[in-house]
PDB file of C-alpha atoms in Angstrom:
ATOM      1  CA  UNK U   1     267.739  43.716  92.654  1.00 71.00           C
ATOM      2  CA  UNK U   2     270.188  40.946  94.114  1.00 76.00           C
ATOM      3  CA  UNK U   3     272.601  43.750  95.253  1.00 81.00           C
ATOM      4  CA  UNK U   4     270.012  45.412  97.332  1.00 83.00           C
ATOM      5  CA  UNK U   5     270.207  41.867  98.959  1.00 81.00           C
ATOM      6  CA  UNK U   6     273.606  41.569  99.169  1.00 81.00           C
ATOM      7  CA  UNK U   7     273.566  45.180 100.834  1.00 82.00           C
ATOM      8  CA  UNK U   8     270.926  44.517 103.004  1.00 80.00           C
ATOM      9  CA  UNK U   9     272.479  41.020 104.812  1.00 79.00           C
ATOM     10  CA  UNK U  10     276.002  43.114 105.054  1.00 78.00           C
ATOM     11  CA  UNK U  11     274.390  45.591 107.054  1.00 77.00           C
ATOM     12  CA  UNK U  12     272.488  43.526 109.550  1.00 76.00           C
ATOM     13  CA  UNK U  13     275.229  41.443 110.073  1.00 72.00           C
ATOM     14  CA  UNK U  14     276.646  44.710 111.124  1.00 72.00           C
ATOM     15  CA  UNK U  15     277.217  45.284 114.943  1.00 72.00           C
ATOM     16  CA  UNK U  16     277.642  48.785 115.394  1.00 74.00           C
ATOM     17  CA  UNK U  17     277.933  49.060 119.093  1.00 75.00           C
ATOM     18  CA  UNK U  18     280.676  45.908 118.787  1.00 73.00           C
ATOM     19  CA  UNK U  19     282.361  48.324 115.746  1.00 75.00           C
ATOM     20  CA  UNK U  20     282.299  51.276 117.825  1.00 78.00           C
ATOM     21  CA  UNK U  21     283.580  49.995 121.202  1.00 78.00           C
ATOM     22  CA  UNK U  22     286.532  47.465 119.730  1.00 77.00           C
ATOM     23  CA  UNK U  23     289.838  49.035 120.077  1.00 78.00           C
ATOM     24  CA  UNK U  24     287.861  52.227 120.556  1.00 83.00           C
ATOM     25  CA  UNK U  25     291.321  54.474 121.904  1.00 84.00           C
ATOM     26  CA  UNK U  26     293.028  52.783 119.182  1.00 83.00           C
ATOM     27  CA  UNK U  27     290.576  54.051 116.370  1.00 87.00           C
ATOM     28  CA  UNK U  28     290.004  57.415 118.884  1.00 88.00           C
ATOM     29  CA  UNK U  29     294.010  58.215 118.550  1.00 85.00           C
ATOM     30  CA  UNK U  30     293.540  57.447 114.654  1.00 86.00           C
ATOM     31  CA  UNK U  31     291.495  59.829 113.542  1.00 89.00           C
ATOM     32  CA  UNK U  32     293.146  62.186 115.995  1.00 88.00           C
ATOM     33  CA  UNK U  33     296.219  61.207 114.010  1.00 85.00           C
ATOM     34  CA  UNK U  34     294.671  61.223 110.714  1.00 87.00           C
ATOM     35  CA  UNK U  35     292.756  65.038 111.255  1.00 88.00           C
ATOM     36  CA  UNK U  36     296.450  66.358 112.136  1.00 83.00           C
ATOM     37  CA  UNK U  37     298.013  64.525 109.028  1.00 84.00           C
ATOM     38  CA  UNK U  38     295.269  66.130 106.910  1.00 87.00           C
ATOM     39  CA  UNK U  39     295.457  69.803 108.010  1.00 83.00           C
ATOM     40  CA  UNK U  40     298.741  69.931 108.160  1.00 79.00           C
ATOM     41  CA  UNK U  41     299.314  68.658 104.844  1.00 83.00           C
ATOM     42  CA  UNK U  42     296.276  70.892 103.090  1.00 81.00           C
ATOM     43  CA  UNK U  43     297.715  73.919 104.738  1.00 75.00           C
ATOM     44  CA  UNK U  44     300.966  72.999 102.890  1.00 67.00           C
ATOM     45  CA  UNK U  45     299.647  72.970  99.814  1.00 68.00           C
ATOM     46  CA  UNK U  46     297.072  75.650 100.142  1.00 67.00           C
ATOM     47  CA  UNK U  47     300.517  77.582 100.657  1.00 66.00           C
ATOM     48  CA  UNK U  48     302.221  75.912  97.824  1.00 57.00           C
ATOM     49  CA  UNK U  49     299.199  77.196  95.537  1.00 49.00           C
ATOM     50  CA  UNK U  50     299.371  80.970  96.891  1.00 47.00           C
ATOM     51  CA  UNK U  51     303.595  81.527  96.263  1.00 43.00           C
TER      52      UNK U  51
ATOM     53  CA  UNK O   1     289.691  75.185 114.446  1.00 56.00           C
ATOM     54  CA  UNK O   2     287.150  77.527 112.523  1.00 59.00           C
ATOM     55  CA  UNK O   3     289.636  77.895 109.680  1.00 63.00           C
ATOM     56  CA  UNK O   4     289.443  73.823 109.942  1.00 64.00           C
ATOM     57  CA  UNK O   5     285.379  73.660 109.673  1.00 67.00           C
ATOM     58  CA  UNK O   6     285.739  76.142 106.729  1.00 68.00           C
ATOM     59  CA  UNK O   7     287.464  74.363 104.957  1.00 70.00           C
ATOM     60  CA  UNK O   8     285.908  70.772 105.650  1.00 75.00           C
ATOM     61  CA  UNK O   9     284.151  69.509 102.230  1.00 82.00           C
ATOM     62  CA  UNK O  10     282.988  66.107 101.382  1.00 85.00           C
ATOM     63  CA  UNK O  11     286.588  65.181  99.230  1.00 86.00           C
ATOM     64  CA  UNK O  12     288.154  66.818 102.865  1.00 86.00           C
ATOM     65  CA  UNK O  13     285.603  64.359 104.324  1.00 89.00           C
ATOM     66  CA  UNK O  14     286.910  61.121 102.304  1.00 91.00           C
ATOM     67  CA  UNK O  15     290.156  62.266 102.532  1.00 91.00           C
ATOM     68  CA  UNK O  16     289.969  62.041 106.184  1.00 91.00           C
ATOM     69  CA  UNK O  17     288.299  59.166 106.322  1.00 92.00           C
ATOM     70  CA  UNK O  18     290.875  56.961 104.175  1.00 93.00           C
ATOM     71  CA  UNK O  19     293.723  58.684 105.887  1.00 92.00           C
ATOM     72  CA  UNK O  20     292.383  57.072 109.297  1.00 91.00           C
ATOM     73  CA  UNK O  21     291.679  53.744 107.989  1.00 90.00           C
ATOM     74  CA  UNK O  22     295.099  53.502 106.828  1.00 89.00           C
ATOM     75  CA  UNK O  23     296.824  54.791 109.977  1.00 87.00           C
ATOM     76  CA  UNK O  24     294.348  52.593 112.165  1.00 87.00           C
ATOM     77  CA  UNK O  25     295.640  49.578 109.795  1.00 83.00           C
ATOM     78  CA  UNK O  26     299.172  50.506 110.398  1.00 82.00           C
ATOM     79  CA  UNK O  27     298.371  50.556 113.979  1.00 80.00           C
ATOM     80  CA  UNK O  28     296.430  47.266 113.869  1.00 78.00           C
ATOM     81  CA  UNK O  29     299.349  45.622 112.106  1.00 74.00           C
ATOM     82  CA  UNK O  30     301.862  47.111 114.818  1.00 73.00           C
ATOM     83  CA  UNK O  31     300.108  46.012 117.904  1.00 69.00           C
ATOM     84  CA  UNK O  32     302.206  43.179 119.480  1.00 62.00           C
ATOM     85  CA  UNK O  33     305.237  43.913 117.897  1.00 63.00           C
ATOM     86  CA  UNK O  34     308.732  45.705 119.534  1.00 63.00           C
ATOM     87  CA  UNK O  35     308.033  48.532 116.268  1.00 69.00           C
ATOM     88  CA  UNK O  36     305.028  49.645 118.649  1.00 70.00           C
ATOM     89  CA  UNK O  37     307.932  51.262 120.856  1.00 72.00           C
ATOM     90  CA  UNK O  38     309.375  52.836 117.518  1.00 74.00           C
ATOM     91  CA  UNK O  39     305.524  54.183 116.922  1.00 74.00           C
ATOM     92  CA  UNK O  40     305.816  55.933 120.218  1.00 76.00           C
ATOM     93  CA  UNK O  41     309.290  57.076 119.123  1.00 79.00           C
ATOM     94  CA  UNK O  42     307.880  58.454 115.843  1.00 78.00           C
ATOM     95  CA  UNK O  43     304.797  60.327 117.610  1.00 79.00           C
ATOM     96  CA  UNK O  44     306.981  62.152 120.112  1.00 84.00           C
ATOM     97  CA  UNK O  45     309.272  63.428 117.480  1.00 82.00           C
ATOM     98  CA  UNK O  46     306.077  64.834 115.257  1.00 80.00           C
ATOM     99  CA  UNK O  47     304.430  66.318 118.500  1.00 84.00           C
ATOM    100  CA  UNK O  48     307.980  67.631 118.999  1.00 87.00           C
ATOM    101  CA  UNK O  49     307.729  69.106 115.583  1.00 84.00           C
ATOM    102  CA  UNK O  50     304.496  70.627 115.812  1.00 83.00           C
ATOM    103  CA  UNK O  51     305.271  72.146 119.325  1.00 88.00           C
ATOM    104  CA  UNK O  52     307.974  74.050 117.775  1.00 88.00           C
ATOM    105  CA  UNK O  53     306.564  75.457 114.802  1.00 85.00           C
ATOM    106  CA  UNK O  54     304.070  76.847 116.822  1.00 86.00           C
ATOM    107  CA  UNK O  55     305.911  78.350 119.058  1.00 89.00           C
ATOM    108  CA  UNK O  56     308.166  79.612 116.396  1.00 87.00           C
ATOM    109  CA  UNK O  57     311.967  77.960 116.573  1.00 88.00           C
ATOM    110  CA  UNK O  58     312.906  78.286 113.361  1.00 86.00           C
ATOM    111  CA  UNK O  59     316.599  76.400 114.803  1.00 89.00           C
ATOM    112  CA  UNK O  60     314.738  73.361 116.166  1.00 88.00           C
ATOM    113  CA  UNK O  61     312.373  72.729 113.848  1.00 86.00           C
ATOM    114  CA  UNK O  62     315.674  72.461 111.162  1.00 87.00           C
ATOM    115  CA  UNK O  63     317.385  70.356 113.176  1.00 88.00           C
ATOM    116  CA  UNK O  64     314.289  68.427 114.067  1.00 85.00           C
ATOM    117  CA  UNK O  65     313.112  67.918 110.145  1.00 84.00           C
ATOM    118  CA  UNK O  66     316.571  66.707 108.961  1.00 85.00           C
ATOM    119  CA  UNK O  67     316.433  64.620 111.964  1.00 84.00           C
ATOM    120  CA  UNK O  68     312.984  63.263 110.979  1.00 80.00           C
ATOM    121  CA  UNK O  69     314.495  61.987 107.618  1.00 81.00           C
ATOM    122  CA  UNK O  70     317.334  60.610 108.584  1.00 83.00           C
ATOM    123  CA  UNK O  71     315.200  58.364 111.494  1.00 79.00           C
ATOM    124  CA  UNK O  72     312.484  56.807 108.470  1.00 78.00           C
ATOM    125  CA  UNK O  73     315.497  56.375 106.608  1.00 84.00           C
ATOM    126  CA  UNK O  74     316.543  54.148 109.790  1.00 80.00           C
ATOM    127  CA  UNK O  75     313.701  52.829 110.058  1.00 78.00           C
ATOM    128  CA  UNK O  76     313.306  51.531 106.796  1.00 80.00           C
ATOM    129  CA  UNK O  77     316.868  49.837 107.142  1.00 83.00           C
ATOM    130  CA  UNK O  78     315.465  48.266 110.356  1.00 76.00           C
ATOM    131  CA  UNK O  79     312.488  46.821 109.595  1.00 75.00           C
ATOM    132  CA  UNK O  80     312.926  45.902 106.512  1.00 75.00           C
ATOM    133  CA  UNK O  81     311.346  42.391 106.713  1.00 69.00           C
ATOM    134  CA  UNK O  82     308.443  43.494 108.603  1.00 69.00           C
ATOM    135  CA  UNK O  83     308.069  46.435 106.083  1.00 73.00           C
ATOM    136  CA  UNK O  84     307.981  43.608 103.718  1.00 72.00           C
ATOM    137  CA  UNK O  85     305.756  41.559 104.980  1.00 66.00           C
ATOM    138  CA  UNK O  86     302.906  44.652 105.363  1.00 70.00           C
ATOM    139  CA  UNK O  87     303.274  45.252 101.793  1.00 71.00           C
ATOM    140  CA  UNK O  88     302.633  41.400 100.936  1.00 67.00           C
ATOM    141  CA  UNK O  89     299.384  41.532 103.451  1.00 63.00           C
ATOM    142  CA  UNK O  90     298.532  44.427 101.484  1.00 65.00           C
ATOM    143  CA  UNK O  91     298.700  42.231  98.384  1.00 62.00           C
ATOM    144  CA  UNK O  92     297.166  39.465  99.652  1.00 55.00           C
ATOM    145  CA  UNK O  93     293.849  41.335 101.150  1.00 53.00           C
ATOM    146  CA  UNK O  94     290.846  41.351  99.886  1.00 49.00           C
ATOM    147  CA  UNK O  95     289.805  45.190 100.595  1.00 44.00           C
ATOM    148  CA  UNK O  96     286.347  44.632  99.494  1.00 43.00           C
ATOM    149  CA  UNK O  97     285.932  40.989 101.581  1.00 44.00           C
ATOM    150  CA  UNK O  98     283.147  41.649 103.473  1.00 42.00           C
ATOM    151  CA  UNK O  99     281.716  37.763 104.808  1.00 44.00           C
ATOM    152  CA  UNK O 100     283.916  35.747 107.267  1.00 48.00           C
ATOM    153  CA  UNK O 101     284.441  32.828 106.138  1.00 62.00           C
ATOM    154  CA  UNK O 102     281.968  31.002 108.423  1.00 66.00           C
ATOM    155  CA  UNK O 103     282.530  27.545 107.079  1.00 70.00           C
ATOM    156  CA  UNK O 104     285.943  26.932 106.736  1.00 77.00           C
ATOM    157  CA  UNK O 105     286.601  28.494 110.355  1.00 81.00           C
ATOM    158  CA  UNK O 106     283.966  25.873 111.346  1.00 83.00           C
ATOM    159  CA  UNK O 107     286.054  22.792 109.861  1.00 86.00           C
ATOM    160  CA  UNK O 108     289.270  24.911 111.342  1.00 88.00           C
ATOM    161  CA  UNK O 109     287.426  24.644 114.675  1.00 90.00           C
ATOM    162  CA  UNK O 110     286.486  20.641 113.870  1.00 91.00           C
ATOM    163  CA  UNK O 111     290.270  20.547 113.730  1.00 91.00           C
ATOM    164  CA  UNK O 112     291.650  22.133 116.573  1.00 93.00           C
ATOM    165  CA  UNK O 113     288.462  20.135 118.986  1.00 93.00           C
ATOM    166  CA  UNK O 114     289.720  16.839 117.931  1.00 93.00           C
ATOM    167  CA  UNK O 115     292.566  17.210 118.363  1.00 93.00           C
ATOM    168  CA  UNK O 116     291.973  18.364 121.933  1.00 93.00           C
ATOM    169  CA  UNK O 117     289.831  15.610 122.384  1.00 93.00           C
ATOM    170  CA  UNK O 118     292.707  13.399 121.460  1.00 93.00           C
ATOM    171  CA  UNK O 119     295.180  15.071 123.803  1.00 93.00           C
ATOM    172  CA  UNK O 120     292.112  14.828 126.905  1.00 93.00           C
ATOM    173  CA  UNK O 121     291.758  11.167 126.853  1.00 93.00           C
ATOM    174  CA  UNK O 122     295.712  10.689 126.099  1.00 92.00           C
ATOM    175  CA  UNK O 123     296.359  13.128 128.687  1.00 92.00           C
ATOM    176  CA  UNK O 124     298.811  14.662 126.951  1.00 92.00           C
ATOM    177  CA  UNK O 125     299.546  18.616 128.120  1.00 92.00           C
ATOM    178  CA  UNK O 126     298.426  21.464 125.131  1.00 93.00           C
ATOM    179  CA  UNK O 127     298.425  24.753 124.942  1.00 94.00           C
ATOM    180  CA  UNK O 128     297.084  26.508 121.471  1.00 94.00           C
ATOM    181  CA  UNK O 129     296.471  29.901 121.018  1.00 94.00           C
ATOM    182  CA  UNK O 130     294.122  31.787 118.080  1.00 92.00           C
ATOM    183  CA  UNK O 131     294.992  34.820 117.173  1.00 89.00           C
ATOM    184  CA  UNK O 132     292.085  36.946 116.978  1.00 83.00           C
ATOM    185  CA  UNK O 133     292.378  40.738 116.060  1.00 75.00           C
ATOM    186  CA  UNK O 134     295.206  41.594 117.730  1.00 75.00           C
ATOM    187  CA  UNK O 135     299.424  40.341 116.363  1.00 77.00           C
ATOM    188  CA  UNK O 136     300.871  37.642 117.608  1.00 85.00           C
ATOM    189  CA  UNK O 137     303.811  38.380 115.792  1.00 82.00           C
ATOM    190  CA  UNK O 138     306.523  38.739 119.116  1.00 82.00           C
ATOM    191  CA  UNK O 139     305.237  35.410 120.544  1.00 89.00           C
ATOM    192  CA  UNK O 140     305.831  33.394 117.357  1.00 89.00           C
ATOM    193  CA  UNK O 141     309.332  34.805 117.712  1.00 86.00           C
ATOM    194  CA  UNK O 142     310.002  32.971 120.265  1.00 88.00           C
ATOM    195  CA  UNK O 143     309.163  29.906 118.664  1.00 91.00           C
ATOM    196  CA  UNK O 144     309.833  27.614 115.477  1.00 92.00           C
ATOM    197  CA  UNK O 145     307.822  28.766 112.091  1.00 91.00           C
ATOM    198  CA  UNK O 146     305.735  26.293 110.420  1.00 89.00           C
ATOM    199  CA  UNK O 147     303.073  28.364 108.577  1.00 88.00           C
ATOM    200  CA  UNK O 148     301.384  24.770 108.203  1.00 90.00           C
ATOM    201  CA  UNK O 149     297.182  23.898 107.373  1.00 90.00           C
ATOM    202  CA  UNK O 150     295.797  22.732 110.592  1.00 90.00           C
ATOM    203  CA  UNK O 151     294.878  19.113 110.797  1.00 91.00           C
ATOM    204  CA  UNK O 152     293.770  17.091 114.070  1.00 90.00           C
ATOM    205  CA  UNK O 153     297.280  14.929 113.785  1.00 92.00           C
ATOM    206  CA  UNK O 154     299.817  17.778 113.428  1.00 92.00           C
ATOM    207  CA  UNK O 155     298.787  19.168 116.452  1.00 92.00           C
ATOM    208  CA  UNK O 156     298.631  16.025 118.477  1.00 92.00           C
ATOM    209  CA  UNK O 157     302.128  15.531 116.810  1.00 93.00           C
ATOM    210  CA  UNK O 158     303.242  18.355 117.727  1.00 93.00           C
ATOM    211  CA  UNK O 159     302.430  17.868 121.444  1.00 93.00           C
ATOM    212  CA  UNK O 160     303.409  14.471 121.788  1.00 91.00           C
ATOM    213  CA  UNK O 161     305.789  14.485 124.523  1.00 89.00           C
ATOM    214  CA  UNK O 162     309.032  13.357 123.132  1.00 86.00           C
ATOM    215  CA  UNK O 163     308.517  15.575 119.993  1.00 89.00           C
ATOM    216  CA  UNK O 164     310.924  18.542 119.782  1.00 90.00           C
ATOM    217  CA  UNK O 165     308.211  21.124 119.613  1.00 89.00           C
ATOM    218  CA  UNK O 166     305.797  19.887 122.256  1.00 89.00           C
ATOM    219  CA  UNK O 167     307.496  22.519 125.099  1.00 89.00           C
ATOM    220  CA  UNK O 168     305.423  25.762 124.827  1.00 90.00           C
ATOM    221  CA  UNK O 169     302.359  26.613 122.963  1.00 93.00           C
ATOM    222  CA  UNK O 170     300.885  26.577 119.182  1.00 94.00           C
ATOM    223  CA  UNK O 171     299.884  29.895 117.292  1.00 94.00           C
ATOM    224  CA  UNK O 172     297.042  29.233 115.167  1.00 92.00           C
ATOM    225  CA  UNK O 173     295.882  32.288 112.492  1.00 89.00           C
ATOM    226  CA  UNK O 174     293.170  32.008 110.637  1.00 84.00           C
ATOM    227  CA  UNK O 175     293.386  28.541 109.054  1.00 84.00           C
ATOM    228  CA  UNK O 176     297.189  27.700 109.678  1.00 89.00           C
ATOM    229  CA  UNK O 177     299.276  26.870 112.380  1.00 92.00           C
ATOM    230  CA  UNK O 178     301.706  29.840 112.238  1.00 92.00           C
ATOM    231  CA  UNK O 179     304.418  28.535 115.091  1.00 92.00           C
ATOM    232  CA  UNK O 180     304.935  26.018 117.725  1.00 93.00           C
ATOM    233  CA  UNK O 181     307.227  25.675 120.657  1.00 92.00           C
ATOM    234  CA  UNK O 182     306.118  29.786 121.282  1.00 93.00           C
ATOM    235  CA  UNK O 183     306.661  31.396 124.823  1.00 92.00           C
ATOM    236  CA  UNK O 184     303.552  33.272 126.347  1.00 92.00           C
ATOM    237  CA  UNK O 185     303.521  35.286 129.001  1.00 90.00           C
ATOM    238  CA  UNK O 186     302.746  34.231 132.634  1.00 89.00           C
ATOM    239  CA  UNK O 187     300.051  35.665 134.679  1.00 85.00           C
ATOM    240  CA  UNK O 188     300.395  37.036 137.799  1.00 80.00           C
ATOM    241  CA  UNK O 189     296.830  36.727 138.592  1.00 79.00           C
ATOM    242  CA  UNK O 190     296.368  36.108 142.606  1.00 79.00           C
ATOM    243  CA  UNK O 191     293.194  34.173 141.604  1.00 78.00           C
ATOM    244  CA  UNK O 192     294.168  31.111 139.687  1.00 81.00           C
ATOM    245  CA  UNK O 193     294.386  27.833 141.876  1.00 82.00           C
ATOM    246  CA  UNK O 194     297.467  26.971 142.935  1.00 80.00           C
ATOM    247  CA  UNK O 195     297.338  23.822 141.847  1.00 81.00           C
ATOM    248  CA  UNK O 196     297.187  24.984 138.376  1.00 84.00           C
ATOM    249  CA  UNK O 197     300.601  24.540 136.595  1.00 86.00           C
ATOM    250  CA  UNK O 198     302.962  27.230 134.201  1.00 89.00           C
ATOM    251  CA  UNK O 199     300.345  26.205 131.165  1.00 91.00           C
ATOM    252  CA  UNK O 200     297.767  27.788 132.531  1.00 92.00           C
ATOM    253  CA  UNK O 201     299.081  30.954 134.028  1.00 92.00           C
ATOM    254  CA  UNK O 202     300.492  31.111 130.188  1.00 93.00           C
ATOM    255  CA  UNK O 203     297.414  30.603 128.700  1.00 92.00           C
ATOM    256  CA  UNK O 204     295.680  33.352 131.027  1.00 90.00           C
ATOM    257  CA  UNK O 205     298.585  35.911 130.253  1.00 89.00           C
ATOM    258  CA  UNK O 206     298.489  35.636 126.707  1.00 90.00           C
ATOM    259  CA  UNK O 207     294.570  36.112 126.782  1.00 88.00           C
ATOM    260  CA  UNK O 208     295.622  39.140 129.330  1.00 84.00           C
ATOM    261  CA  UNK O 209     297.947  40.617 126.942  1.00 82.00           C
ATOM    262  CA  UNK O 210     296.549  39.710 123.711  1.00 81.00           C
ATOM    263  CA  UNK O 211     293.149  39.645 122.850  1.00 79.00           C
ATOM    264  CA  UNK O 212     293.572  35.777 122.008  1.00 87.00           C
ATOM    265  CA  UNK O 213     291.559  32.654 123.025  1.00 92.00           C
ATOM    266  CA  UNK O 214     293.741  29.851 124.188  1.00 94.00           C
ATOM    267  CA  UNK O 215     292.887  26.485 125.208  1.00 94.00           C
ATOM    268  CA  UNK O 216     295.066  24.403 127.932  1.00 94.00           C
ATOM    269  CA  UNK O 217     294.905  21.015 128.161  1.00 94.00           C
ATOM    270  CA  UNK O 218     296.237  19.557 131.819  1.00 93.00           C
ATOM    271  CA  UNK O 219     299.058  17.019 131.640  1.00 90.00           C
ATOM    272  CA  UNK O 220     298.086  15.395 135.048  1.00 89.00           C
ATOM    273  CA  UNK O 221     294.037  15.409 134.123  1.00 91.00           C
ATOM    274  CA  UNK O 222     293.261  15.795 130.931  1.00 91.00           C
ATOM    275  CA  UNK O 223     290.898  18.334 131.905  1.00 93.00           C
ATOM    276  CA  UNK O 224     290.429  21.073 128.966  1.00 94.00           C
ATOM    277  CA  UNK O 225     289.744  24.394 130.123  1.00 94.00           C
ATOM    278  CA  UNK O 226     289.391  27.990 127.833  1.00 93.00           C
ATOM    279  CA  UNK O 227     291.205  31.222 128.614  1.00 93.00           C
ATOM    280  CA  UNK O 228     289.205  34.527 127.014  1.00 90.00           C
ATOM    281  CA  UNK O 229     290.484  38.175 128.204  1.00 84.00           C
ATOM    282  CA  UNK O 230     292.042  36.938 131.386  1.00 84.00           C
ATOM    283  CA  UNK O 231     289.479  34.427 132.303  1.00 87.00           C
ATOM    284  CA  UNK O 232     289.988  30.767 132.635  1.00 89.00           C
ATOM    285  CA  UNK O 233     287.076  28.414 131.890  1.00 90.00           C
ATOM    286  CA  UNK O 234     287.441  24.850 132.920  1.00 90.00           C
ATOM    287  CA  UNK O 235     286.452  21.518 133.031  1.00 90.00           C
ATOM    288  CA  UNK O 236     284.744  21.879 129.067  1.00 91.00           C
ATOM    289  CA  UNK O 237     283.512  18.954 126.752  1.00 91.00           C
ATOM    290  CA  UNK O 238     285.055  18.987 123.004  1.00 91.00           C
ATOM    291  CA  UNK O 239     281.756  19.912 121.998  1.00 91.00           C
ATOM    292  CA  UNK O 240     281.499  23.157 124.308  1.00 90.00           C
ATOM    293  CA  UNK O 241     284.873  23.888 123.437  1.00 91.00           C
ATOM    294  CA  UNK O 242     283.401  23.738 119.758  1.00 91.00           C
ATOM    295  CA  UNK O 243     280.031  26.201 120.728  1.00 90.00           C
ATOM    296  CA  UNK O 244     282.286  28.361 122.867  1.00 90.00           C
ATOM    297  CA  UNK O 245     284.670  28.949 120.330  1.00 89.00           C
ATOM    298  CA  UNK O 246     282.829  29.004 117.412  1.00 86.00           C
ATOM    299  CA  UNK O 247     280.524  32.039 119.330  1.00 85.00           C
ATOM    300  CA  UNK O 248     284.098  33.924 120.610  1.00 83.00           C
ATOM    301  CA  UNK O 249     285.860  33.532 116.843  1.00 80.00           C
ATOM    302  CA  UNK O 250     282.690  33.618 114.336  1.00 70.00           C
ATOM    303  CA  UNK O 251     281.504  37.264 115.999  1.00 58.00           C
ATOM    304  CA  UNK O 252     282.598  40.488 114.184  1.00 44.00           C
TER     305      UNK O 252
END
């Protein structure tokens, strides 16, 4: 299977440590904001359905 | 917190991940530009809004909501060029393109190193910043926008002493020379040799404030130096420079 080879080759290229540590604080702040936004909007939607 | 855990399922996790990626991309786009101050302002407004809601202060919440709507319209007007550029970039970006174009990067590096070699031999001063992840728009705006393909001859021409763009630095993004005659921030690192001039200080300064790789050619000695993360490596041969640049710029 050609696509499995491509995926394997792509996975080998990923440097997990670098992916996490590079711009770590920016990634963390973005995650926190994403969770807050999602929680806020999902709360709004749920309230809307209840009404 | 428990209610958050209760409503989490694979769909909500997927939604959060997508939101995360979009917000991170926006942050990267804004990083290194004056819009970052605006982003801080928005974050302060959002935090205040959430705090007022939690404290149950309806009048302040309502006033801030109105202010927020007004603020968003203001942002769209003030940052219209940045928003337009962002949308154009979004359209150009190959979302699922993962493999770095190593061959193309090598070709670009060969052109850069070749021009640096000539500048060094002829003792012509040069300052070249290569952008990595962090945006350099603040510095691009201080120079003359070129948006040209990189060729050794063009780089030499820019730094030719009587050329109008020879003062300041060149900024390279991908395979394009984005701007020339750009002003870079000067480093106030006391460990930099006193004999080194403003060009070297500017190279170190930019590498401290942004994640760029900056090449300097000394006007007096023709010595090639490279500044990475505030560290200046001196007396490099063009071959050394190519090897280091390749290592720095092709890693993910």
